[in-house]
Amino acid sequence: MQLGSTVAIGVIDCGRRGVGVVALEAVDAEQFVGEYVGEVTSSREACQRAKRYQHADHWYMLQVSAEQVIDATCVGGRMRFVNHS
């Protein structure tokens, strides 16, 4: 795993959609941008948390395996705001 960010990024307000991350410079295909950090939890615990979060405006989870999820909702870095668009 690589640490830190190799690309200049900014966090912007996306209105009702919350916040997002934008690259402030060109990003090459396959280039490391940054780490997704948060609380590592089991998939079972993540399902329970998702039920608690269902009425929250925004919550951030990344499933990394069948058994593990990173929950960045309460504790996380800027990369939790990245999306695929």
XYZ file of N, CA and C in Angstrom:
255
model
N 0.845 -1.177 0.000
C 0.000 0.000 0.000
C 0.884 1.232 0.000
N 0.470 2.220 -0.756
C 1.196 3.481 -0.810
C 0.564 4.457 0.167
N 1.365 5.350 0.688
C 0.859 6.325 1.648
C 0.803 7.706 1.025
N -0.151 8.500 1.492
C -0.248 9.881 1.052
C -0.875 10.018 -0.313
N -0.799 11.222 -0.849
C -1.367 11.520 -2.148
C -0.258 11.987 -3.071
N -0.281 11.544 -4.298
C 0.705 11.979 -5.277
C 0.119 12.994 -6.240
N -1.140 13.304 -6.094
C -1.848 14.214 -6.982
C -2.465 15.324 -6.145
N -2.376 16.554 -6.642
C -3.031 17.668 -5.949
C -4.539 17.519 -6.131
N -5.260 17.449 -5.020
C -6.715 17.318 -5.069
C -7.352 18.385 -4.191
N -8.587 18.700 -4.505
C -9.349 19.644 -3.701
C -10.702 19.058 -3.362
N -11.245 19.482 -2.245
C -12.584 19.065 -1.828
C -13.521 20.224 -2.115
N -14.604 19.951 -2.845
C -15.532 21.008 -3.234
C -16.944 20.696 -2.749
N -17.733 21.741 -2.594
C -19.144 21.609 -2.223
C -19.932 21.246 -3.474
N -20.685 20.170 -3.404
C -21.494 19.710 -4.540
C -22.980 19.900 -4.270
N -23.306 20.894 -3.453
C -24.702 21.185 -3.161
C -25.373 20.062 -2.400
N -26.578 19.708 -2.819
C -27.335 18.681 -2.104
C -26.675 17.306 -2.168
N -25.735 17.129 -3.061
C -25.023 15.852 -3.174
C -23.882 15.737 -2.169
N -23.637 16.782 -1.398
C -22.580 16.740 -0.384
C -21.305 17.377 -0.876
N -20.206 16.689 -0.691
C -18.910 17.190 -1.133
C -18.286 16.184 -2.085
N -17.350 16.658 -2.872
C -16.661 15.796 -3.817
C -15.199 16.175 -3.896
N -14.425 15.332 -4.532
C -13.001 15.576 -4.731
C -12.773 15.844 -6.210
N -11.948 16.840 -6.498
C -11.546 17.124 -7.873
C -10.027 17.105 -7.948
N -9.523 16.622 -9.065
C -8.080 16.666 -9.306
C -7.729 18.076 -9.761
N -6.678 18.630 -9.193
C -6.233 19.970 -9.547
C -5.111 19.926 -10.578
N -4.837 18.732 -11.066
C -3.839 18.525 -12.114
C -4.225 17.262 -12.874
N -3.592 17.046 -14.002
C -3.894 15.865 -14.818
C -3.553 14.586 -14.053
N -4.401 13.571 -14.236
C -4.192 12.270 -13.597
C -4.084 11.222 -14.701
N -2.988 10.494 -14.691
C -2.786 9.437 -15.680
C -3.598 8.202 -15.307
N -3.965 7.422 -16.314
C -4.645 6.149 -16.059
C -3.762 5.293 -15.171
N -4.363 4.631 -14.202
C -3.665 3.744 -13.267
C -2.777 4.479 -12.260
N -2.800 5.813 -12.245
C -1.976 6.572 -11.299
C -2.587 6.525 -9.906
N -1.745 6.309 -8.904
C -2.196 6.335 -7.516
C -2.582 7.767 -7.164
N -3.769 7.936 -6.599
C -4.259 9.268 -6.243
C -4.232 9.472 -4.736
N -4.633 8.484 -3.966
C -4.632 8.616 -2.514
C -5.244 7.403 -1.851
N -5.145 7.361 -0.537
C -5.655 6.238 0.251
C -7.077 6.485 0.729
N -7.888 5.450 0.708
C -9.207 5.480 1.324
C -9.019 4.975 2.746
N -9.203 5.851 3.714
C -8.982 5.464 5.108
C -10.274 5.591 5.899
N -10.372 4.788 6.924
C -11.535 4.806 7.793
C -11.424 3.678 8.792
N -12.530 3.342 9.367
C -12.588 2.289 10.379
C -12.824 0.944 9.696
N -11.907 0.002 9.882
C -12.060 -1.333 9.295
C -13.023 -2.124 10.167
N -14.042 -2.688 9.520
C -15.066 -3.426 10.247
C -15.472 -4.660 9.444
N -16.210 -5.523 10.068
C -16.698 -6.717 9.369
C -17.874 -6.347 8.470
N -18.140 -7.195 7.500
C -19.300 -6.974 6.626
C -20.592 -6.995 7.433
N -20.646 -7.854 8.417
C -21.838 -7.938 9.276
C -22.065 -6.620 10.023
N -21.004 -6.076 10.617
C -21.111 -4.795 11.319
C -21.466 -3.678 10.345
N -20.916 -3.731 9.141
C -21.221 -2.714 8.134
C -22.709 -2.720 7.782
N -23.310 -3.887 7.694
C -24.754 -3.981 7.425
C -25.560 -3.344 8.549
N -25.145 -3.571 9.780
C -25.831 -2.961 10.924
C -25.682 -1.443 10.891
N -24.482 -0.978 10.555
C -24.256 0.465 10.473
C -25.069 1.086 9.343
N -25.152 0.397 8.223
C -25.920 0.915 7.090
C -27.374 1.143 7.484
N -27.920 0.273 8.306
C -29.292 0.466 8.793
C -29.389 1.718 9.654
N -28.359 1.950 10.484
C -28.354 3.156 11.322
C -28.161 4.417 10.479
N -27.399 4.309 9.404
C -27.089 5.468 8.559
C -28.176 5.763 7.529
N -29.177 4.909 7.384
C -30.106 5.026 6.260
C -30.804 6.375 6.160
N -30.927 7.099 7.256
C -31.575 8.410 7.205
C -30.572 9.557 7.180
N -29.292 9.241 7.207
C -28.253 10.272 7.115
C -28.168 10.764 5.669
N -27.790 12.012 5.498
C -27.655 12.549 4.144
C -26.562 11.830 3.355
N -25.442 11.548 4.024
C -24.302 10.940 3.342
C -23.584 9.992 4.288
N -23.154 8.868 3.761
C -22.312 7.944 4.513
C -21.393 7.251 3.526
N -20.243 6.805 4.022
C -19.166 6.377 3.146
C -18.607 5.030 3.582
N -18.843 4.008 2.784
C -18.301 2.682 3.059
C -17.722 2.105 1.778
N -16.641 1.356 1.945
C -15.987 0.688 0.828
C -15.765 -0.764 1.207
N -16.377 -1.669 0.461
C -16.182 -3.096 0.735
C -14.888 -3.528 0.063
N -13.940 -4.024 0.866
C -12.632 -4.411 0.339
C -12.492 -5.919 0.161
N -13.353 -6.679 0.794
C -13.384 -8.133 0.616
C -14.757 -8.610 1.076
N -14.992 -9.895 0.965
C -16.279 -10.439 1.405
C -16.487 -10.239 2.899
N -15.394 -10.155 3.642
C -15.484 -10.059 5.105
C -15.177 -8.684 5.671
N -14.571 -7.790 4.899
C -14.139 -6.507 5.453
C -14.677 -5.312 4.686
N -15.030 -4.281 5.457
C -15.518 -3.017 4.921
C -14.768 -1.898 5.628
N -14.430 -0.849 4.884
C -13.866 0.347 5.502
C -14.987 1.363 5.605
N -15.314 1.759 6.831
C -16.358 2.750 7.092
C -15.671 4.083 7.361
N -15.806 5.017 6.438
C -15.191 6.336 6.567
C -16.222 7.404 6.920
N -17.383 6.983 7.382
C -18.453 7.934 7.686
C -18.065 8.889 8.801
N -17.582 8.369 9.909
C -17.239 9.212 11.063
C -15.756 9.538 11.126
N -14.933 8.617 10.672
C -13.478 8.793 10.697
C -12.969 8.459 9.307
N -12.415 9.440 8.611
C -11.920 9.175 7.271
C -11.194 10.366 6.701
N -10.585 10.157 5.555
C -9.847 11.211 4.880
C -10.604 11.753 3.686
N -9.925 12.614 2.931
C -10.548 13.269 1.773
C -10.951 12.294 0.678
N -10.278 11.171 0.583
C -10.571 10.234 -0.501
C -11.954 9.601 -0.370
N -12.587 9.724 0.779
C -13.948 9.184 0.909
C -14.927 9.941 0.021
N -14.550 11.125 -0.420
C -15.430 11.943 -1.246
C -15.238 11.713 -2.748
N -14.371 10.787 -3.121
C -14.137 10.474 -4.533
C -15.310 9.664 -5.070
N -15.687 9.939 -6.301
C -16.674 9.088 -6.963
C -16.171 8.749 -8.355
N -16.935 8.005 -9.079
C -16.491 7.479 -10.370
C -16.791 8.367 -11.559
N -17.403 9.516 -11.353
C -17.767 10.335 -12.519
C -16.612 11.160 -13.036
